[in-house]
Coordinates of N, CA and C in Angstrom, one line a residue:
X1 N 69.8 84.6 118.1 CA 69.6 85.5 116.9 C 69.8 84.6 115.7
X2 N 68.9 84.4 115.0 CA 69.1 84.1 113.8 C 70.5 84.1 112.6
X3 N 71.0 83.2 112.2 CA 72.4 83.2 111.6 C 71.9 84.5 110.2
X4 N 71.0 84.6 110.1 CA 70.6 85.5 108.7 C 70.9 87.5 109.5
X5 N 70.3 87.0 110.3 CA 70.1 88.4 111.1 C 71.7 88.7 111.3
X6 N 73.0 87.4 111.8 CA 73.9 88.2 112.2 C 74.6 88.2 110.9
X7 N 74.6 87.6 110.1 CA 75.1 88.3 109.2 C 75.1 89.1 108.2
X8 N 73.8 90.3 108.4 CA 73.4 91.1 108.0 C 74.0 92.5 109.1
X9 N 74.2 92.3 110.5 CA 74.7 92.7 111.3 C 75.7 93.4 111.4
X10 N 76.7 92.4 110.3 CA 78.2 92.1 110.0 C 78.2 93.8 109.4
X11 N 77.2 93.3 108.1 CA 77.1 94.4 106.7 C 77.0 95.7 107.7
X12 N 76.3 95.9 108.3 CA 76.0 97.2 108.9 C 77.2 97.4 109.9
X13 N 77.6 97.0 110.3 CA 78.9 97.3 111.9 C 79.9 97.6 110.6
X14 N 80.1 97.2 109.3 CA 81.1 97.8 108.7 C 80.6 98.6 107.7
X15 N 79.5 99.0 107.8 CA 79.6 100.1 106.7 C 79.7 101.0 107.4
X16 N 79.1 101.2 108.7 CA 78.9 102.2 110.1 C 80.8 102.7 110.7
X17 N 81.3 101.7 110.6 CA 82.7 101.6 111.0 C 83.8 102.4 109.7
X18 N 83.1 102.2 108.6 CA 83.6 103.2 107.5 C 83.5 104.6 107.1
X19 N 82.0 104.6 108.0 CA 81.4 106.0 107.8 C 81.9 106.8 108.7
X20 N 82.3 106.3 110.1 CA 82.9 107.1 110.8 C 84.2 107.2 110.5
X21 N 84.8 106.5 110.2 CA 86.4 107.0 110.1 C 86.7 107.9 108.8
X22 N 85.5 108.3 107.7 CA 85.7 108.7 106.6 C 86.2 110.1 106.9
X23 N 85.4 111.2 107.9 CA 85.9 111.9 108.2 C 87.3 112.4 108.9
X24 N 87.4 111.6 109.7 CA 88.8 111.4 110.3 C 89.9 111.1 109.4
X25 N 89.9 110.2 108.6 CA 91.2 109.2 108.3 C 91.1 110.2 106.6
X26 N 90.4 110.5 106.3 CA 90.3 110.9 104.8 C 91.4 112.1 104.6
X27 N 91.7 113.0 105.5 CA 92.3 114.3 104.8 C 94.4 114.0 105.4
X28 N 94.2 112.3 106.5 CA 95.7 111.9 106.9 C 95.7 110.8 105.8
X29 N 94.8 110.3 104.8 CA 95.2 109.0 104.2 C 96.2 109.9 102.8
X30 N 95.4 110.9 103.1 CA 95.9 112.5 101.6 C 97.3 112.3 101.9
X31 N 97.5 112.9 103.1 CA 98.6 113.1 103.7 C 99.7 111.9 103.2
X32 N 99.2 110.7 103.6 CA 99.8 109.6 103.6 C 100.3 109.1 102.3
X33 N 99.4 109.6 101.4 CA 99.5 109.5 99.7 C 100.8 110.3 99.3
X34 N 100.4 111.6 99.9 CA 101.6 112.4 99.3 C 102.5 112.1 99.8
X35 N 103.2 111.5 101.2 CA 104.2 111.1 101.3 C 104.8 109.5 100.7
X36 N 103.7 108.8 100.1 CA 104.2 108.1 99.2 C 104.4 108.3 97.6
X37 N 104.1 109.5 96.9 CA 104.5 110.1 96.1 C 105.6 110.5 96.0
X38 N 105.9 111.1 96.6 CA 107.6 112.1 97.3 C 108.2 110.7 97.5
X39 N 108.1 110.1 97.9 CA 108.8 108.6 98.3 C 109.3 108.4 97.0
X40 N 108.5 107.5 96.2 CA 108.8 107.5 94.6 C 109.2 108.0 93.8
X41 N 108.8 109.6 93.4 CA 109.2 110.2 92.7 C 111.0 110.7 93.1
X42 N 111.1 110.2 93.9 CA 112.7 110.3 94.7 C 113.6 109.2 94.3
X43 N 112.6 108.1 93.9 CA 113.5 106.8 93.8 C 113.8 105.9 95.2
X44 N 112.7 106.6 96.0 CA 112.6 105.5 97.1 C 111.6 104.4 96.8
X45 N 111.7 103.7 98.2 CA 110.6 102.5 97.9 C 110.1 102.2 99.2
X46 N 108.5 101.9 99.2 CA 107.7 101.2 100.2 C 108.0 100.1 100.9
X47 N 108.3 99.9 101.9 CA 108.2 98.6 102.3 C 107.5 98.7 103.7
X48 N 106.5 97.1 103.9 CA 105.3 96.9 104.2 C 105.7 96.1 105.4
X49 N 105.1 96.5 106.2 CA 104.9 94.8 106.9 C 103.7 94.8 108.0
X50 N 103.5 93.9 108.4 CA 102.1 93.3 109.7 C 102.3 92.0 109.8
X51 N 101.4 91.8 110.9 CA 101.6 90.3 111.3 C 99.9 89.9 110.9
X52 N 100.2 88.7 111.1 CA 98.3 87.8 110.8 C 97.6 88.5 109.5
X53 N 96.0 89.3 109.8 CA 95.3 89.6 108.5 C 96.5 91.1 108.3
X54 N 97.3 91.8 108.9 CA 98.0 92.7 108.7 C 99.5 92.5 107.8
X55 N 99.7 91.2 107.9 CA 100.2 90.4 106.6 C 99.9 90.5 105.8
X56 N 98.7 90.1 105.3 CA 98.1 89.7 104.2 C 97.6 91.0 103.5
X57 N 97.4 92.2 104.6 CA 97.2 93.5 104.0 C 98.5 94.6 103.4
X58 N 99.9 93.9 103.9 CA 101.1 94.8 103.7 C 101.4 94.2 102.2
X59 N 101.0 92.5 102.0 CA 101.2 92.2 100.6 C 100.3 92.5 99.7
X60 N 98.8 92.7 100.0 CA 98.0 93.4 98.8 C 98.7 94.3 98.6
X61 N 99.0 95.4 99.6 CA 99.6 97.0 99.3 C 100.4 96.6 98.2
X62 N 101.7 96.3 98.7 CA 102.9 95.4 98.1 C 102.8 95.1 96.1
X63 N 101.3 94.1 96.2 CA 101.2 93.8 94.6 C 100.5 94.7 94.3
X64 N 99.4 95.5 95.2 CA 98.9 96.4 94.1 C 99.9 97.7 93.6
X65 N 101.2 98.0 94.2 CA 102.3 99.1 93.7 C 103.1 98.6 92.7
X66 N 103.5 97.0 92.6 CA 104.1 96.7 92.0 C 103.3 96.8 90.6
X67 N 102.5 95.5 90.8 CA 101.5 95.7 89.3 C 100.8 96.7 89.1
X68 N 99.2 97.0 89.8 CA 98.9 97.8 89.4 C 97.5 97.9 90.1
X69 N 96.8 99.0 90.4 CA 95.7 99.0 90.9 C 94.7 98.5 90.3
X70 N 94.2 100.4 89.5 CA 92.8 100.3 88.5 C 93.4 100.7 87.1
X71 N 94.5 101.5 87.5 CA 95.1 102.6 86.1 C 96.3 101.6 85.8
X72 N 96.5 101.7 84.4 CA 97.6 101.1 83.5 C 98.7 102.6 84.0
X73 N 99.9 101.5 84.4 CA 100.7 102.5 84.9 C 102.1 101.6 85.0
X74 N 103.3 102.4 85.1 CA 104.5 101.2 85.5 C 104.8 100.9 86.5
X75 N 105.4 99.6 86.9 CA 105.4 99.3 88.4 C 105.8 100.4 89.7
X76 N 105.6 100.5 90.7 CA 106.0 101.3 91.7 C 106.8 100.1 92.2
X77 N 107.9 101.0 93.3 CA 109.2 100.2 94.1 C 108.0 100.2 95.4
X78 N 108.1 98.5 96.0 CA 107.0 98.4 97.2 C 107.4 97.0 97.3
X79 N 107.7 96.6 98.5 CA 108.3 95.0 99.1 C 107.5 94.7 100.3
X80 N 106.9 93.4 100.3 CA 106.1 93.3 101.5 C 107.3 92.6 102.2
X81 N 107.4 93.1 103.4 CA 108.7 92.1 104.5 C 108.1 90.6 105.3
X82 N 106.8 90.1 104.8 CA 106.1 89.5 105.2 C 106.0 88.0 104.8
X83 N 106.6 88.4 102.8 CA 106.8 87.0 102.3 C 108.2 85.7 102.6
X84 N 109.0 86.2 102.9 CA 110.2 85.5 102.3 C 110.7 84.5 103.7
X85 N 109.8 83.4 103.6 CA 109.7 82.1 104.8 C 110.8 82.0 105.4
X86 N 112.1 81.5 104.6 CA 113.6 81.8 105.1 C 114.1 82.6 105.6
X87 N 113.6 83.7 105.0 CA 115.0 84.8 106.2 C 113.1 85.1 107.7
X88 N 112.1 85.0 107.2 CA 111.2 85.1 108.6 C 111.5 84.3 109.0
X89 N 111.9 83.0 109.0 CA 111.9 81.8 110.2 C 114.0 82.2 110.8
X90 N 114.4 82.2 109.8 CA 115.8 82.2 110.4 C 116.2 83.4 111.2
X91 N 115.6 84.6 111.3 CA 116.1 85.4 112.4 C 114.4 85.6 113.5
X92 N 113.7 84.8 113.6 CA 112.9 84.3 114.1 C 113.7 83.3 115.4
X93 N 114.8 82.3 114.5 CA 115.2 81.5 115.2 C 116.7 81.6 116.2
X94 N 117.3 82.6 115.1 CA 118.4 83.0 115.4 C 118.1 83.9 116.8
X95 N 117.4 85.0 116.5 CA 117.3 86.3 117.3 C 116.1 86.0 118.2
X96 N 115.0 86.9 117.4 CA 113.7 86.8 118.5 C 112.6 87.0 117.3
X97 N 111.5 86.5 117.5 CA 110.5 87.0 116.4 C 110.3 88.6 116.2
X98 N 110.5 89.1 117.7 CA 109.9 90.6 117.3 C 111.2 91.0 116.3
X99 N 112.4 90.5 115.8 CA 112.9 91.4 114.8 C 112.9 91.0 113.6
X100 N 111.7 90.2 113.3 CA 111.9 89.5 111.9 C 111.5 90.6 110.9
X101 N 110.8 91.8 110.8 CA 110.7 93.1 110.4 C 112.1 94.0 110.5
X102 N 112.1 94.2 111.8 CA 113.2 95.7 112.1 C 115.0 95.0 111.7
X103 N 115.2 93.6 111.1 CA 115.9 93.4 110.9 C 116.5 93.5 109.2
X104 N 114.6 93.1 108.4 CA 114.8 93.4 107.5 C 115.1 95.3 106.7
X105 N 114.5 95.4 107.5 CA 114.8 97.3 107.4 C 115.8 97.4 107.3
X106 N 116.5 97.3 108.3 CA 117.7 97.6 108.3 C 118.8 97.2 107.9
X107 N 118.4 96.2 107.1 CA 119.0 95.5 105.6 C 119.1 96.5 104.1
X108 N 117.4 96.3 104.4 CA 116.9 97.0 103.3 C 116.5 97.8 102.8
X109 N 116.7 99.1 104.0 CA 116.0 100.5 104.0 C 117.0 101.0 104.1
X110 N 116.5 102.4 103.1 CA 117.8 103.4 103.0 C 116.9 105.1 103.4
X111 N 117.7 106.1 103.9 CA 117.2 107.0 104.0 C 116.2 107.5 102.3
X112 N 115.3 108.0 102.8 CA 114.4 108.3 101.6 C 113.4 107.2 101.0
X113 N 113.4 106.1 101.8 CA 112.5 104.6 101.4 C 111.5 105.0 102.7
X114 N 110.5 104.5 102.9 CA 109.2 104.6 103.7 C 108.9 103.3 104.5
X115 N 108.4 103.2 105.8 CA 107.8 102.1 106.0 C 106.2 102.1 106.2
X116 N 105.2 101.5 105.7 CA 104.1 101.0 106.2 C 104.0 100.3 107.1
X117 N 103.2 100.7 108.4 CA 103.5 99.4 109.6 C 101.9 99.3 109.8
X118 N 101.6 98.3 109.8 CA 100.2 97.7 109.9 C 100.0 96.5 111.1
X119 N 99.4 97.4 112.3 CA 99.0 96.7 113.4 C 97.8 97.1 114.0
X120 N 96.3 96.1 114.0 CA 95.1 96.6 114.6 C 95.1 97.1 116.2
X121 N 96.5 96.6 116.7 CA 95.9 97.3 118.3 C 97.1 98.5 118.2
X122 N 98.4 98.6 117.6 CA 99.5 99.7 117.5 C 100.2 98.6 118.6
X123 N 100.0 97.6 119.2 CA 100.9 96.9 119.9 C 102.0 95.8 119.6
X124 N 101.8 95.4 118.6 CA 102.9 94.0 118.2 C 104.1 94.7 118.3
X125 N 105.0 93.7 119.2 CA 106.1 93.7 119.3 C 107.1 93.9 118.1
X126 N 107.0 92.8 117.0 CA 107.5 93.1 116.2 C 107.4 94.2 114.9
X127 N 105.8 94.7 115.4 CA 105.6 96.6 114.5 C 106.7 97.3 115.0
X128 N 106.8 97.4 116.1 CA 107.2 98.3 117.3 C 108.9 98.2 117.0
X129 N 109.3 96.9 116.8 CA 110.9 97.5 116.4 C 111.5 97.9 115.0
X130 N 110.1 97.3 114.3 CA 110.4 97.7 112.9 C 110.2 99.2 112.8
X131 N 109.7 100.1 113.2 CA 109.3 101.2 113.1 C 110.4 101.8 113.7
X132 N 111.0 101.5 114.7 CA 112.2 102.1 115.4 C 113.6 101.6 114.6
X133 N 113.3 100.6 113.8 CA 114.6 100.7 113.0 C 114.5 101.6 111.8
X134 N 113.4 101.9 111.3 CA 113.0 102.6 109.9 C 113.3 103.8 110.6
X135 N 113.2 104.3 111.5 CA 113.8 105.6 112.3 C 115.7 105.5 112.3
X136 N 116.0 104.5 112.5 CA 116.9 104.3 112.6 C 117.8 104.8 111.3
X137 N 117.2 104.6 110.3 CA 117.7 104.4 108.9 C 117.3 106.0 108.1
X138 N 116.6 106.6 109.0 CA 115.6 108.3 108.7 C 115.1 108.0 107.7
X139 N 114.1 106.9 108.0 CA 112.9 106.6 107.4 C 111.7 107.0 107.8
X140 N 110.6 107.9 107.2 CA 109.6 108.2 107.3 C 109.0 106.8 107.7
X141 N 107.6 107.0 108.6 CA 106.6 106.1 108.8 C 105.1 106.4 108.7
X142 N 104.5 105.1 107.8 CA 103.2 105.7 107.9 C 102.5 104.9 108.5
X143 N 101.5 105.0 110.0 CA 101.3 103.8 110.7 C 99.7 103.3 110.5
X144 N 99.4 101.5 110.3 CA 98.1 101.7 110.1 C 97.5 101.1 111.5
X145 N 96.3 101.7 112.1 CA 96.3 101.1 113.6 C 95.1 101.6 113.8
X146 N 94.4 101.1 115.0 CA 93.1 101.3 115.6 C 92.9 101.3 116.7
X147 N 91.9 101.3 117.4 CA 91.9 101.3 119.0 C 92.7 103.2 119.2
X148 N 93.1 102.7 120.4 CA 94.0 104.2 120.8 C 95.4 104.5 120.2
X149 N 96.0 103.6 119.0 CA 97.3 103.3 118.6 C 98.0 102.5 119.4
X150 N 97.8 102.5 120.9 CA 98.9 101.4 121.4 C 100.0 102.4 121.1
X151 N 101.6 101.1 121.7 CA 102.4 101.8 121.0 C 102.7 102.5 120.3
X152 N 102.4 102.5 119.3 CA 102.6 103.1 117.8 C 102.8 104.4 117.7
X153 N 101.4 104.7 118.5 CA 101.3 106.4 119.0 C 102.1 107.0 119.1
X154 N 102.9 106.4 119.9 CA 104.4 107.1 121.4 C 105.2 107.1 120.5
X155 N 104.9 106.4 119.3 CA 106.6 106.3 118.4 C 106.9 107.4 117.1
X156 N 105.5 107.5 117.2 CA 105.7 108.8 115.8 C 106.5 110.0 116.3
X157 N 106.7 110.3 115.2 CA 107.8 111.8 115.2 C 107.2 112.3 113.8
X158 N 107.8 113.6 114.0 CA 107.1 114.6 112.9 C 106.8 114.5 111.6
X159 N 107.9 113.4 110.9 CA 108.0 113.0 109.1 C 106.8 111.8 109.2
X160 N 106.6 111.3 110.2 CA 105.4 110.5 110.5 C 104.3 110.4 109.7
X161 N 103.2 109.7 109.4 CA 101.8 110.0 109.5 C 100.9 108.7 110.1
X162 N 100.1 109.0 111.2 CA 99.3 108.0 111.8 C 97.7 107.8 111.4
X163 N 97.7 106.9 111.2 CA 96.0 106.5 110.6 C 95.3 105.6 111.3
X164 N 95.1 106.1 112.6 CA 94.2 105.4 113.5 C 92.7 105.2 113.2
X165 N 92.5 103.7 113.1 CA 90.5 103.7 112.9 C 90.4 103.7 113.8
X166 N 88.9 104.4 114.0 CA 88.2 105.1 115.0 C 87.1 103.9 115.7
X167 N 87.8 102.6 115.8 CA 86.8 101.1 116.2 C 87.6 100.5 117.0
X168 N 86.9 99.6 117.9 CA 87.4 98.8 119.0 C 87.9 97.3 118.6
X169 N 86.7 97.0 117.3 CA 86.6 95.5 117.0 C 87.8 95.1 116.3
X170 N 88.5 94.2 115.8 CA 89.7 93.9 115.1 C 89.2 93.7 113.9
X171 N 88.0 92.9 113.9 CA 87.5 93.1 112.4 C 87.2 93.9 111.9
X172 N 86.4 95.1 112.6 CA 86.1 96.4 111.4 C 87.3 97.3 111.5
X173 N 88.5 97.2 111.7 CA 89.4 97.4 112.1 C 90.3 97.6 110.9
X174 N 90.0 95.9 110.9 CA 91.0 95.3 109.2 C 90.2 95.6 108.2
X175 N 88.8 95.9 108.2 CA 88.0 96.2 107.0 C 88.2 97.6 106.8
X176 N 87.9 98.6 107.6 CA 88.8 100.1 107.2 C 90.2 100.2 106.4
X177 N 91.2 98.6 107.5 CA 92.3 99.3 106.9 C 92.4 98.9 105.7
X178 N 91.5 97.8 104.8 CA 91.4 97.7 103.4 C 91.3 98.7 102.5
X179 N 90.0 99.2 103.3 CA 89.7 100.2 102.0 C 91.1 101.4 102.1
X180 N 91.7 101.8 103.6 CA 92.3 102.7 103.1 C 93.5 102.4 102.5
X181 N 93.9 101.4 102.5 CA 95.1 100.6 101.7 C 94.7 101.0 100.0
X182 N 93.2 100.9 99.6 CA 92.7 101.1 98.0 C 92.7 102.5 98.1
X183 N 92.2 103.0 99.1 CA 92.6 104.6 98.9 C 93.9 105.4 98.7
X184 N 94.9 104.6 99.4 CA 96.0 105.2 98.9 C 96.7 104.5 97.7
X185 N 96.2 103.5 97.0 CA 96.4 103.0 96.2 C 96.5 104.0 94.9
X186 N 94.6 104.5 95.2 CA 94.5 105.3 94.4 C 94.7 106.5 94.1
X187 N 94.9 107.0 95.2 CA 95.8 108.5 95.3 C 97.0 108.5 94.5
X188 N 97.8 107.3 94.9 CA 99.0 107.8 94.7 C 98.9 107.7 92.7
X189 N 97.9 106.8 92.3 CA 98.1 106.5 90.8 C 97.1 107.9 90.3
X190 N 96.6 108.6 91.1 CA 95.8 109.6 90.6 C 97.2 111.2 90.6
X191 N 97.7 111.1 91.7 CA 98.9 111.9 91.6 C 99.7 111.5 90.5
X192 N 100.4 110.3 90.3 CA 101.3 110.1 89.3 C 100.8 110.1 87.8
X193 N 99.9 110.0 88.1 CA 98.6 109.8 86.2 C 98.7 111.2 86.0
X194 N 98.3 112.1 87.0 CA 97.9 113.3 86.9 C 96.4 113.9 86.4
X195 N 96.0 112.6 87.4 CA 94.1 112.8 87.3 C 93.4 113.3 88.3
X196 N 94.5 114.1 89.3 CA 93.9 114.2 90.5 C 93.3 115.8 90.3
X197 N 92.3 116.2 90.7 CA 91.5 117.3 90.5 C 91.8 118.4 91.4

């Protein structure tokens, strides 16, 4: 196949992979907005975490709350658990990787703070204890995941909300969970602005 052809291929498997989850994920991303509203308006705070491209997706979330999305607004409370090399490598080295998350939770999370757990299969070991410490602490969870959820599934309880994409691939997987990372971006500044219709 022609390198033109597959990467036109690309364009289509993710716009196709967006279209389907629109109906599904659209009226739990709502969901997921307003439980990050209520979060804030409480004087709680977001905190983020994933491993690999799910890293890099908990700290967009992370700076776009802090700074700002699209709307001039004041910072939101939101910490990605994914930056800070020293305490990841030292209870990495100390303990085990899977608690380099569920350790910082439970440092850093207080009843009424939220976690975002971002994992494309719902299996990483270290989602999986983070999410059971944010329980631990009677922290709401909002899970981002694909495939069948994996673990993840089995872990929700009712203050919960699960945002499964509806794709097998890991890449259009991570490309959903971009956009709905801007989606709830924008919810939550459209709730707080008070632009929401």
């Amino acid at each position: 196949m022609p390198l033109h052809d597959r990467i036109f291929g690309h364009f289509q498997a993710s716009a196709q992979a967006k279209l389907n989850a629109a109906e599904v994920l659209a009226p739990v991303i709502e969901q997921a907005a307003r439980h990050m509203v209520h979060c804030l308006m409480q004087g709680g705070k977001i905190l983020a975490c994933g491993n690999g491209g799910s890293a890099a997706d908990a700290q967009h979330f992370a700076s776009e709350m802090i700074n700002r999305f699209e709307q001039e607004r004041p910072g939101l409370a939101a910490i990605a658990l994914t930056t800070d090399t020293s305490t990841l490598t030292s209870i990495a080295n100390d303990y085990a990787y899977e608690q380099v998350f569920a350790r910082q939770v439970k440092a850093l999370g207080q009843p009424g703070d939220l976690l975002l757990a971002i994992s494309t299969s719902g299996n990483s070991p270290s989602i999986l204890q983070a999410v059971a410490a944010a329980h631990s602490r009677s922290m709401p969870v909002i899970a981002l995941t694909g495939r069948a959820g994996g673990g993840l599934a089995e872990q929700m309880q009712d203050d919960d909300v699960f945002l499964c994409v509806p794709a097998e691939s890991t890449a259009r997987i991570q490309e959903v969970h971009l956009l709905t990372i801007h989606c709830l971006c924008d919810a939550v500044d459209s709730v707080l602005l008070g632009v929401e219709e």
